[in-house]
Coordinates of C-alpha atoms in Angstrom, one line a residue:
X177 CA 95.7 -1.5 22.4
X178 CA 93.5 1.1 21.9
X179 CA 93.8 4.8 20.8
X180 CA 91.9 5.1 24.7
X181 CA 94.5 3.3 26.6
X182 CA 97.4 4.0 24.8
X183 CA 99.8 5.4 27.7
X184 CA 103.1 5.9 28.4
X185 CA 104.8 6.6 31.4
X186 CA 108.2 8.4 31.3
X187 CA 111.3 8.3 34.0
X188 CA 112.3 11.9 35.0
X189 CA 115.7 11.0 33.6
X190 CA 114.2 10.0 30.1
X191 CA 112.0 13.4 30.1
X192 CA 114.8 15.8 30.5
X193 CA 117.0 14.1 27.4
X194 CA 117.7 16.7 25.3
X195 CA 115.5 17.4 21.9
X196 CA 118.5 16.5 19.8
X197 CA 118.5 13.0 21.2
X198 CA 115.0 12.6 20.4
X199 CA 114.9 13.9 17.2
X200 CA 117.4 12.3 15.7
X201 CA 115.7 9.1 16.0
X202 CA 112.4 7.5 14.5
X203 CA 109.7 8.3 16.7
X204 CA 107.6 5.4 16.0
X205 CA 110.8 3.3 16.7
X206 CA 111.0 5.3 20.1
X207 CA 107.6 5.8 21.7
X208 CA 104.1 6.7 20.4
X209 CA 102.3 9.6 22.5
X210 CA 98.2 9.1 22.0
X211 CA 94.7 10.1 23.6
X212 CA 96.2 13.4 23.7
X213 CA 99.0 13.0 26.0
X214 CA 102.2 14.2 25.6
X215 CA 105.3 14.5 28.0
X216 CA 102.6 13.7 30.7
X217 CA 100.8 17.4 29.8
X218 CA 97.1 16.9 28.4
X219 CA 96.9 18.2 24.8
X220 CA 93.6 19.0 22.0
X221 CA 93.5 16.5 19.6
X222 CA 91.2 18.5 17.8
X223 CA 94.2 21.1 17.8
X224 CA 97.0 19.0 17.2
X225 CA 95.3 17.2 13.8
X226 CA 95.1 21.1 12.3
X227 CA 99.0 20.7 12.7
X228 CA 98.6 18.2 10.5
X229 CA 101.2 15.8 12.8
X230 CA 98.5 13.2 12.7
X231 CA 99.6 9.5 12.0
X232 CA 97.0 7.0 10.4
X233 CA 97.2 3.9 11.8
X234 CA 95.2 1.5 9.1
X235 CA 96.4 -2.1 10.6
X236 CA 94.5 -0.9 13.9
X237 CA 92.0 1.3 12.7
X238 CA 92.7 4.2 14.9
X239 CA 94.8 7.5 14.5
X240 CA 97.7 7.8 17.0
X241 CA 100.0 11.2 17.6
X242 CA 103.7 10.8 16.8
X243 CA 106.0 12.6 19.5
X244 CA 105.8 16.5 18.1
X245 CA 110.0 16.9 18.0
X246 CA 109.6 20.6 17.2
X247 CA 106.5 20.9 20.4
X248 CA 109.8 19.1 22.7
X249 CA 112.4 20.6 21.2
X250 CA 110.9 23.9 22.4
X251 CA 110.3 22.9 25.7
X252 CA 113.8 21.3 25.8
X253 CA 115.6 25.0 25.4
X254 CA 112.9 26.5 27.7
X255 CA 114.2 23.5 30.1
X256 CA 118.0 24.1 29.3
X257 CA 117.3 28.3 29.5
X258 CA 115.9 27.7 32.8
X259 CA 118.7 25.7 33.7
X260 CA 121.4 28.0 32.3
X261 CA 120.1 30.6 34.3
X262 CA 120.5 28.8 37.5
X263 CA 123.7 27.9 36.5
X264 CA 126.2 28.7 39.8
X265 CA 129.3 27.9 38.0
X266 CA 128.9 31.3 36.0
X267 CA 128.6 33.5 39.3
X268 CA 131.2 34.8 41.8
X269 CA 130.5 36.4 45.0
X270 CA 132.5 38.6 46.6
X271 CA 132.1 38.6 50.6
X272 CA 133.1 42.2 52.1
X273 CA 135.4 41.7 55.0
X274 CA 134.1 45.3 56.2
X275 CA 135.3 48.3 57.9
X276 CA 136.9 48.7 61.3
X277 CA 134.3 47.8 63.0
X278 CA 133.9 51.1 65.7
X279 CA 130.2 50.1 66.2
X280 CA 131.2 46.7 67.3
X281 CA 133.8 47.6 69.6
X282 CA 135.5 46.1 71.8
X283 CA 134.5 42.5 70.3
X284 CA 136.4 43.7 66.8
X285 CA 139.6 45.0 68.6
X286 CA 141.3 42.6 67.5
X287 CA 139.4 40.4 64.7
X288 CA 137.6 41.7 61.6
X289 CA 133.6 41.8 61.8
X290 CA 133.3 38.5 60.0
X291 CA 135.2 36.8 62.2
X292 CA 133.1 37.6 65.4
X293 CA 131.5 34.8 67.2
X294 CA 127.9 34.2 67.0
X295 CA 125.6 32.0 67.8
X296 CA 127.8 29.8 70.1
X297 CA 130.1 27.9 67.8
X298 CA 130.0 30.0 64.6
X299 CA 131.6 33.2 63.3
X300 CA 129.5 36.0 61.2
X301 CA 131.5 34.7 57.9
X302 CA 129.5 31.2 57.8
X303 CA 126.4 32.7 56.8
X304 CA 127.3 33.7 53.7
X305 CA 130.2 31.3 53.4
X306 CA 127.5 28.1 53.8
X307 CA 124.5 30.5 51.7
X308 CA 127.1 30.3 49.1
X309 CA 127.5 26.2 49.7
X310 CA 123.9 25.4 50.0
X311 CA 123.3 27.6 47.0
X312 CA 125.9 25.9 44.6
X313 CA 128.4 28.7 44.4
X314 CA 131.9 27.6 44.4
X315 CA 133.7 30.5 43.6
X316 CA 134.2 33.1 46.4
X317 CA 136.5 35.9 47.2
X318 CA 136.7 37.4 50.4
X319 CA 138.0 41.1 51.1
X320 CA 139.8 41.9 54.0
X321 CA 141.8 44.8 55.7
X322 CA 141.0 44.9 59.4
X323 CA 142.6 42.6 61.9
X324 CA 142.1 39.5 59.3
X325 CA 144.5 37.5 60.8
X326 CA 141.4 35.2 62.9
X327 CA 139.4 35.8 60.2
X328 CA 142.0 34.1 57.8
X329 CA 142.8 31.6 60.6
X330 CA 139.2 30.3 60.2
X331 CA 138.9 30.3 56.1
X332 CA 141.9 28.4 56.1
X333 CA 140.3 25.5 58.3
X334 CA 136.6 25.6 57.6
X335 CA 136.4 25.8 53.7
X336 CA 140.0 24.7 52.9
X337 CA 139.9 21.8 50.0
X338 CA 140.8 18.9 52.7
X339 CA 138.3 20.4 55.3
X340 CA 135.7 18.2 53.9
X341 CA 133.8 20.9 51.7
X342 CA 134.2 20.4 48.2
X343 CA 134.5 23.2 45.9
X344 CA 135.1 20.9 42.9
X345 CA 136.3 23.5 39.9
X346 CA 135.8 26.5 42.5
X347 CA 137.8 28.4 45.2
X348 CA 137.8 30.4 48.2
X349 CA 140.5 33.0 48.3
X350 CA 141.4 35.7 50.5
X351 CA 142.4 38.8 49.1
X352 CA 144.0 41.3 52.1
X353 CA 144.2 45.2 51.3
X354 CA 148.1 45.8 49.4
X355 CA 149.5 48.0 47.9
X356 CA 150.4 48.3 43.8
X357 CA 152.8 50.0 41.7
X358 CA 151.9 53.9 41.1
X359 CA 150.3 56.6 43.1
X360 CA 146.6 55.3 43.4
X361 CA 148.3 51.9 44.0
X362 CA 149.4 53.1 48.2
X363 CA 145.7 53.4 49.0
X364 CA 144.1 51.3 51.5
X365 CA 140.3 50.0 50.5
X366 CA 138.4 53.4 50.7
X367 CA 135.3 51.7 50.7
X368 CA 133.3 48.7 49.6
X369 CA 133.1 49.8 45.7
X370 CA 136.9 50.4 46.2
X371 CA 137.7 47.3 47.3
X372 CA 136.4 45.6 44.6
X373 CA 138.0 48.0 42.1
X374 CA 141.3 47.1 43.0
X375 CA 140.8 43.4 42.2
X376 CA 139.1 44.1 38.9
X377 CA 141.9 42.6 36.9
X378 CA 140.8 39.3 38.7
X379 CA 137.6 39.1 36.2
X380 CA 139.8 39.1 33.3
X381 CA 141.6 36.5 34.3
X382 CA 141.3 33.2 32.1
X383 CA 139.4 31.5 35.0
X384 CA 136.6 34.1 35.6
X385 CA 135.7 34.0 31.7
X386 CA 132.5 32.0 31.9
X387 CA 131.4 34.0 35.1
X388 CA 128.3 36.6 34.1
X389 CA 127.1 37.7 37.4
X390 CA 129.0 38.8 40.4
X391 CA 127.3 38.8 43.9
X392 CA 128.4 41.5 46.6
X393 CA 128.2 40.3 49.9
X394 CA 128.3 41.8 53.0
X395 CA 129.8 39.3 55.8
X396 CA 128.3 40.8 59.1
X397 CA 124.2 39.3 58.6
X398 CA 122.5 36.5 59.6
X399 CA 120.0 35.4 57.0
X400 CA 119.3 32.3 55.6
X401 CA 119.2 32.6 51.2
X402 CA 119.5 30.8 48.7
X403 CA 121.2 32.8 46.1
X404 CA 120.8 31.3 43.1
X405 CA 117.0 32.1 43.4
X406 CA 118.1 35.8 43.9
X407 CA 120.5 35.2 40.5
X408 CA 117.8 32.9 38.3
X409 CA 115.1 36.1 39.3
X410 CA 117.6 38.7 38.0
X411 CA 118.6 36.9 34.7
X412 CA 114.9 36.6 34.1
X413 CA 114.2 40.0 34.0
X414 CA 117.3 41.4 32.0
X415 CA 118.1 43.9 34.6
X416 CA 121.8 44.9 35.1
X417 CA 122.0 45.7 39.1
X418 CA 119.5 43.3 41.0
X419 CA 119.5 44.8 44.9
X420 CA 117.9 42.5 47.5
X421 CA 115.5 44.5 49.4
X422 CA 113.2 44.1 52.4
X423 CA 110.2 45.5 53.7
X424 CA 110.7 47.7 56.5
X425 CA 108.7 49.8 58.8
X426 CA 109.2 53.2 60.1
X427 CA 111.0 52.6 62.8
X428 CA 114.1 51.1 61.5
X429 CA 113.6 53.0 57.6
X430 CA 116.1 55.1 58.4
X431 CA 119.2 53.4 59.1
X432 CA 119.1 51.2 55.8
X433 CA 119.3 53.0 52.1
X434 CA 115.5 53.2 50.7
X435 CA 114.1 52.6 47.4
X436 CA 111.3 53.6 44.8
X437 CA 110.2 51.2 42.5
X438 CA 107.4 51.2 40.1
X439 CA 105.0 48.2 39.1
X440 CA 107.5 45.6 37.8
X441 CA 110.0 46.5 40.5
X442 CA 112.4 48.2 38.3
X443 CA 114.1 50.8 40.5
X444 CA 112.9 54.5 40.0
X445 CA 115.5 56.3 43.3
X446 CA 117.7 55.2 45.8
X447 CA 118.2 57.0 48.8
X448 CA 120.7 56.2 51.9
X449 CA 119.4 56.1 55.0
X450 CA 117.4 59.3 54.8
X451 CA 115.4 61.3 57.4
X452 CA 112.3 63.5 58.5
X453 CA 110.5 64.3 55.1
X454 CA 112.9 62.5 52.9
X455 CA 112.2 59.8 54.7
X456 CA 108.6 60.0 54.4
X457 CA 108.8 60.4 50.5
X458 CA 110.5 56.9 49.9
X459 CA 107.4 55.5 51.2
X460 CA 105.7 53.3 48.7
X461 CA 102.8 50.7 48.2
X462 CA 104.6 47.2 48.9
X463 CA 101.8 45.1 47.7
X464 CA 104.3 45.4 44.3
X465 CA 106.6 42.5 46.0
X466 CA 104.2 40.5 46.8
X467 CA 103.2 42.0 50.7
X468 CA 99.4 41.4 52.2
X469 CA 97.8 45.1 52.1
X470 CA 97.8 44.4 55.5
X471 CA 101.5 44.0 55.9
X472 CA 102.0 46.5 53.4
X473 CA 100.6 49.6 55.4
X474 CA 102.5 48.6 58.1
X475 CA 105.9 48.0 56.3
X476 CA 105.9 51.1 53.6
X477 CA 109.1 51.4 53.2
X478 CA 111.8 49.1 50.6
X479 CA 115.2 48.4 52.7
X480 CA 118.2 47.4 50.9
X481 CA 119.9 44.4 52.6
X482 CA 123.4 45.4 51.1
X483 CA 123.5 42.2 49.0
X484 CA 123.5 42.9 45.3
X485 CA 123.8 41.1 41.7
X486 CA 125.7 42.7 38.9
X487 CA 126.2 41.9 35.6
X488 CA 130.1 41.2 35.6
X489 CA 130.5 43.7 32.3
X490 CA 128.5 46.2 33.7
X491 CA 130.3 46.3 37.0
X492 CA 133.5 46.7 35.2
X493 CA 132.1 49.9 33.5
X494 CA 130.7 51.1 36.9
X495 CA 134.2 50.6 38.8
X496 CA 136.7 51.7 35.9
X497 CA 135.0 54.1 33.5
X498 CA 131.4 55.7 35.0
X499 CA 132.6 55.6 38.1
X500 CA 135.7 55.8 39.0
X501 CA 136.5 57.7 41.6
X502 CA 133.4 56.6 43.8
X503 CA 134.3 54.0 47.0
X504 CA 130.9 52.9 48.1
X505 CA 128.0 51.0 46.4
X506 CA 125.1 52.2 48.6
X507 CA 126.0 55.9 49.0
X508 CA 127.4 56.9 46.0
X509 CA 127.3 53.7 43.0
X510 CA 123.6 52.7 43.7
X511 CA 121.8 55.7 43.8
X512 CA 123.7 57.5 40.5
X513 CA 122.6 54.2 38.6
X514 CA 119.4 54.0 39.5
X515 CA 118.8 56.6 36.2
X516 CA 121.0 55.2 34.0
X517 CA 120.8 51.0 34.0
X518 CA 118.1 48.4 34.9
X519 CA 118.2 48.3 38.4
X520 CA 115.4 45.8 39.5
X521 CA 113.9 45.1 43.5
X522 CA 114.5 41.8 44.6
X523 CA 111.9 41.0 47.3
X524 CA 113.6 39.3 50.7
X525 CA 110.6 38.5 53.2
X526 CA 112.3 36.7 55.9
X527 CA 114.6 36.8 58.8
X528 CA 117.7 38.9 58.3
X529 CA 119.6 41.1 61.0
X530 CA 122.5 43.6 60.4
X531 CA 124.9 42.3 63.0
X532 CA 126.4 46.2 62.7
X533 CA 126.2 47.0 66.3
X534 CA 126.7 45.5 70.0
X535 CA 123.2 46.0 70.8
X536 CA 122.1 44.2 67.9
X537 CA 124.8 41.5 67.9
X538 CA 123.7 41.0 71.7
X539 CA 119.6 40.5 71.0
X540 CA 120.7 38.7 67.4
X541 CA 122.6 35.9 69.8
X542 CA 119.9 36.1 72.5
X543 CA 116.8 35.8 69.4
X544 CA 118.1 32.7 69.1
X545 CA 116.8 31.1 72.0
X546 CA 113.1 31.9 71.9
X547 CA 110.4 29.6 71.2
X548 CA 109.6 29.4 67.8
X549 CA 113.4 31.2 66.6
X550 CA 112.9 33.8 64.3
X551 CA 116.2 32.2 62.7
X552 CA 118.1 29.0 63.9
X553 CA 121.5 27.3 62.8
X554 CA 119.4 24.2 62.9
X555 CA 119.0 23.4 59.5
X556 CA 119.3 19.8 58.2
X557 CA 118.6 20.9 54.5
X558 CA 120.4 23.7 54.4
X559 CA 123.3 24.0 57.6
X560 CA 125.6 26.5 58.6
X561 CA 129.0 25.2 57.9
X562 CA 131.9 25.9 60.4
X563 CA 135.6 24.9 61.1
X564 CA 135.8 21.1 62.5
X565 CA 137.2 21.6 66.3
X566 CA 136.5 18.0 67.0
X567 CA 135.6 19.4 70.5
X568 CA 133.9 16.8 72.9
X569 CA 130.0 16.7 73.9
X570 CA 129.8 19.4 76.9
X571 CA 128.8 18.0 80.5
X572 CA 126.9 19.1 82.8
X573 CA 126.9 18.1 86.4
X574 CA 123.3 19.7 88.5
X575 CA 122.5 22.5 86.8
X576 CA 119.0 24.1 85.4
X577 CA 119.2 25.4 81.9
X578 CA 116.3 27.6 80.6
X579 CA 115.7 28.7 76.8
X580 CA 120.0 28.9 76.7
X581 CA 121.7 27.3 74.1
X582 CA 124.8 24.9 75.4
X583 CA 127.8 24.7 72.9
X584 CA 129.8 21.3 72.6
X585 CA 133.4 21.1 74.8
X586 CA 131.7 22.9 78.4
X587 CA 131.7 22.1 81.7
X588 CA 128.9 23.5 83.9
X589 CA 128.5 22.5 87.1
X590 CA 125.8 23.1 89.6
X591 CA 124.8 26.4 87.7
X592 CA 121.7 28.0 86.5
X593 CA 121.7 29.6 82.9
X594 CA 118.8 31.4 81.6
X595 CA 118.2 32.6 78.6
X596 CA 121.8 32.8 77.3
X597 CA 124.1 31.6 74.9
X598 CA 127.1 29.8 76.2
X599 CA 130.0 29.5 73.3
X600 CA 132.4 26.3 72.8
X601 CA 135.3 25.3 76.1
X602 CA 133.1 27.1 79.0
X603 CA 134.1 26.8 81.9
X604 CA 130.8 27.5 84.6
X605 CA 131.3 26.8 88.2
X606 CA 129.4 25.9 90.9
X607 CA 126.2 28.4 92.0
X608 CA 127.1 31.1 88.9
X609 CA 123.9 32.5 87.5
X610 CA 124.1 33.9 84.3
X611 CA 120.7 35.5 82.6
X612 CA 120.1 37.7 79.2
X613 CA 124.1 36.8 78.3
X614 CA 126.2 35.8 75.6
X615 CA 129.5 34.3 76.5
X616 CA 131.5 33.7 73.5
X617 CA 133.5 30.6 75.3
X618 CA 137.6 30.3 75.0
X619 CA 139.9 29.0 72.6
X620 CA 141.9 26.4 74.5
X621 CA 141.2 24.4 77.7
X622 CA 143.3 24.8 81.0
X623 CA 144.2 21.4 82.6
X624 CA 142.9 20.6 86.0
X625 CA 146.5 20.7 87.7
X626 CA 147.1 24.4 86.1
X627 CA 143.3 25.5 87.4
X628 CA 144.5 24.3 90.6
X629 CA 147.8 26.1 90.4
X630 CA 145.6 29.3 89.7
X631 CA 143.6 28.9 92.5
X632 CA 146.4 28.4 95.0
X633 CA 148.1 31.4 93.7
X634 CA 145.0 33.5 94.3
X635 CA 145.1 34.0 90.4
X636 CA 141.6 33.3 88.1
X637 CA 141.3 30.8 85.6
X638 CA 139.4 31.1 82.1
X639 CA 135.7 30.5 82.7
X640 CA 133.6 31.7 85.2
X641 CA 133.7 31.5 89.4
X642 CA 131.7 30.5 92.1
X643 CA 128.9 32.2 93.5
X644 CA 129.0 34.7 90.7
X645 CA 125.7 36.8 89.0
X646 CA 125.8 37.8 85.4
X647 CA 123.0 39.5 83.6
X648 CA 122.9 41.7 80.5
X649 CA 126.4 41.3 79.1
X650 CA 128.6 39.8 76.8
X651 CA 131.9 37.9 77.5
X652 CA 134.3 37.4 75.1
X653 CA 136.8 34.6 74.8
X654 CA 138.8 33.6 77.4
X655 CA 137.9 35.7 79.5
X656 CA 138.5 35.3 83.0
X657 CA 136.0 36.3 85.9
X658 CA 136.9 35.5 89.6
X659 CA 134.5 34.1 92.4
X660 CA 131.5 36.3 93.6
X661 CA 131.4 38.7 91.1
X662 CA 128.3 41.2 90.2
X663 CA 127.9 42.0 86.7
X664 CA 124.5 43.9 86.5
X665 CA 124.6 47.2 85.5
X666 CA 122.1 48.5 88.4
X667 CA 122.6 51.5 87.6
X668 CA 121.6 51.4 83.9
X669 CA 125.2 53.0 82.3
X670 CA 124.8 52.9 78.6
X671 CA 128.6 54.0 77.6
X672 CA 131.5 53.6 79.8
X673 CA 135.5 52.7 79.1
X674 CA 136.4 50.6 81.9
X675 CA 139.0 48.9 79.8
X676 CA 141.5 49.0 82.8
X677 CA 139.6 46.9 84.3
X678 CA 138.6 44.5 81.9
X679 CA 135.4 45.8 80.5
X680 CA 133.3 47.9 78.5
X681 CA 129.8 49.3 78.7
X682 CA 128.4 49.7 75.2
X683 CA 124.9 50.5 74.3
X684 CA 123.7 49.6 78.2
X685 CA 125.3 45.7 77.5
X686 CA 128.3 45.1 79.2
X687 CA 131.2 43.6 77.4
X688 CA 133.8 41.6 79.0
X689 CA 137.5 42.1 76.7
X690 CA 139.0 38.9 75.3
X691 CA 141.9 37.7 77.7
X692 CA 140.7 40.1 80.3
X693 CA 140.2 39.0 83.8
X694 CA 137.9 39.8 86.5
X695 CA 139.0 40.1 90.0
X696 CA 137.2 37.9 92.9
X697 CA 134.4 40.1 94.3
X698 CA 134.2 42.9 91.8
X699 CA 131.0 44.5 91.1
X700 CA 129.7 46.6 88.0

């Protein structure tokens, strides 16, 4: 053969062997790299005879290159490093459970904001829960104080070890608000950097000693991440507080914390939510991350998304030492750090919502039926996990759905939904129209014989009656609304406590209460 066609062809398997399994063997016994190929990348001769590694072959009268073990063993630990940093078995994220949820009210009276239905058949807590999954993270903690009881219902069936999702080595744990020996010990969480301070000890335990990174989630946003991207980008750059950021525009800058970065991305200031001309002074040139100067003059500002990456040591300085009487990472430990470690920008550019409010929990659920999606649960690479309910395919008996999405276990019959989200065991009878709503479904099924016995005692039973017109609200779970209702809000109310009777009127949406019920013929 000669020096022109002498080829080789190597599996992917054989090409990411380590350098200490090929060097410790006789190359010409292994495999002879010529015509200046090696590991498949094109190489000088010219250059690669100065380095004196050239082979004289006298039998066939032709010089061929022996594999360079030094050239591979270099690339090896550039391959290993790059692996090692992508490495999910040495991060832990920590999902926030949140606050009490006043924005959200009435849907978190009596669950905790990650345990609020969205989308149909999912709660808030599965985006980050399944991020984590499809990302390779199998060590999570979750943070809860506020009605956690269906929030902990759910973690213990979805991402149990016998659910189906295997966490191998990892875990999912839930740890509630409690109280400790000593003064400081009686405090509830006083915020989110308070929260994690009291479960410091947990990164000294035996099991958290190969973890190096610790990722703070939040666990009200939708988004779709994968977060070991997010962890490889901030071991690459050697900073110590990665945040992930967004572009933003002016008329949503000022409800998120802003930042000024420089022309690496290294975080100059950090300011929450500001206004007026602070506001206006945060503005910076986005092209930095990456942004069209197009899309840059229209998105000036940098948004935090509340999700960042800390190195686990200096977290445990921030909390216990720097700062430790502070209770909140974007008001108070982000911004005083911003002069004193590497805080880098982590550049975001796609879908993600804040599901903080009714308002924008209601167009979040509602987004999700337009043509193309901004963001959709339908994801083959990359799903949104859930608990299994084993629920039936839903039937539907004459009715015309438009751009509504359907969840499995309903009954609809001789309806028409538009644009609406109907959640899991719905109940829709005969000549209900329902338009612009999200009905969050029920958690049980009545039987025929006890809807009938409803019926004959002039009682309602959970779902929704005939001849009755929804538009512009929510409904939360097993709720129940009698025949010819009106739900409308003619009158364009954006705040009213009609909790005697069943319902709320938040932001201009209505909101029907959980286990509420709606007399026959009532009209809001």
């Amino acid at each position: 053969m000669s020096a022109d066609h002498c080829r080789i062809s190597l599996s992917a398997a054989i090409q990411s062997r380590s350098s200490v399994a090929l060097a410790g063997r006789n190359p010409r016994g292994l495999v002879k790299f010529c015509n200046g190929e090696v590991m498949g990348k094109k190489v000088q001769l010219s250059q690669v005879q100065q380095g004196g590694s050239s082979i004289k072959n006298k039998k066939n009268g032709h010089v061929c290159k022996s594999l360079l073990t030094a050239d591979v063993a270099g690339e090896s630990k550039l391959r290993d490093l790059d692996l090692e940093k992508r490495d999910p078995k040495t991060v832990v994220a920590i999902i926030l459970g949140g606050g009490a949820g006043t924005r959200l009210f009435p849907l978190t009276k009596r669950r905790a904001k990650p345990a609020v239905p969205i989308g149909g058949a999912y709660r808030l807590i599965d985006v980050p829960m399944s991020n984590c999954i499809n990302s390779g993270i199998n060590k999570v903690y979750i943070l809860t104080q506020f009605n956690s009881a269906s929030l902990n219902r759910h973690i213990s069936r979805a991402y149990n070890f016998g659910s189906g999702t295997t966490f191998g080595d990892g875990y999912v744990e839930v740890l509630a608000a409690t109280q400790t020996p000593g003064e400081s010990g009686k405090k509830w969480f006083q915020g989110t950097a308070d929260a994690v301070r009291q479960f410091h000890w947990l990164f000294e335990d035996a099991r958290s000693k190969d973890i190096e990174d610790v990722l703070i989630l939040s666990g009200d946003h939708l988004y779709r991440m994968d977060y070991m991207d997010y962890i490889q980008n901030h071991r690459q750059s050697g900073a110590d507080i990665t945040i992930s950021c967004l572009p933003m525009d002016d008329s949503r800058a000022s409800d998120f914390g802003l930042m000024k970065i420089d022309k690496k991305g290294k975080v100059l200031s950090f300011s929450e939510k500001p206004k007026g001309n602070d506001l206006k002074a945060m503005a910076v040139d986005t092209t930095v991350l990456g942004l069209s100067v197009e899309e840059a003059l229209k998105k000036p500002y940098i948004a935090s998304m509340g999700v960042y990456v800390f190195k686990k040591e200096i977290l445990l300085n921030l909390l216990r030492w720097r700062f430790p009487t502070a209770n909140d990472f974007g008001s108070e430990i982000i911004p005083a750090s911003a002069n004193e470690f590497f805080m880098k920008a982590y550049l975001f550019n796609d879908y993600w919502e804040d599901i903080g409010t009714i308002r924008s929990f209601f167009e979040a659920n509602l987004a999700l039926t337009e043509h193309p999606n901004k963001f959709s649960f339908y994801d083959a690479a990359k799903p949104m996990y859930t608990s299994r309910r084993n629920l039936p395919p839903s039937k539907i008996d004459g009715s015309k759905i438009v751009d509504s999405i359907i969840s499995h276990g309903s009954f609809l019959t001789d309806c028409l939904i538009e644009h609406s989200v109907v959640g899991i065991r719905s109940r829709i009878n005969t000549n209900v129209h329902l338009k612009d709503t999200v009905m969050l479904g029920a958690d049980y099924y009545e039987t025929d014989s006890e809807v009938l016995s409803l019926l004959a005692e002039g009682r309602v039973p959970v779902g929704i009656g005939e001849n009755t017109k929804i538009k512009d609200c929510i409904i939360d779970k097993n709720a129940r609304i009698g025949k010819n209702v009106v739900i409308a809000n003619t009158e364009g109310v954006q705040e009213a406590d009609r909790s005697s009777e069943g319902f709320y009127i938040r932001s201009g949406v209505t909101v029907i209460l959980k286990n509420s019920t709606i007399e026959d013929g009532l009209s809001i």
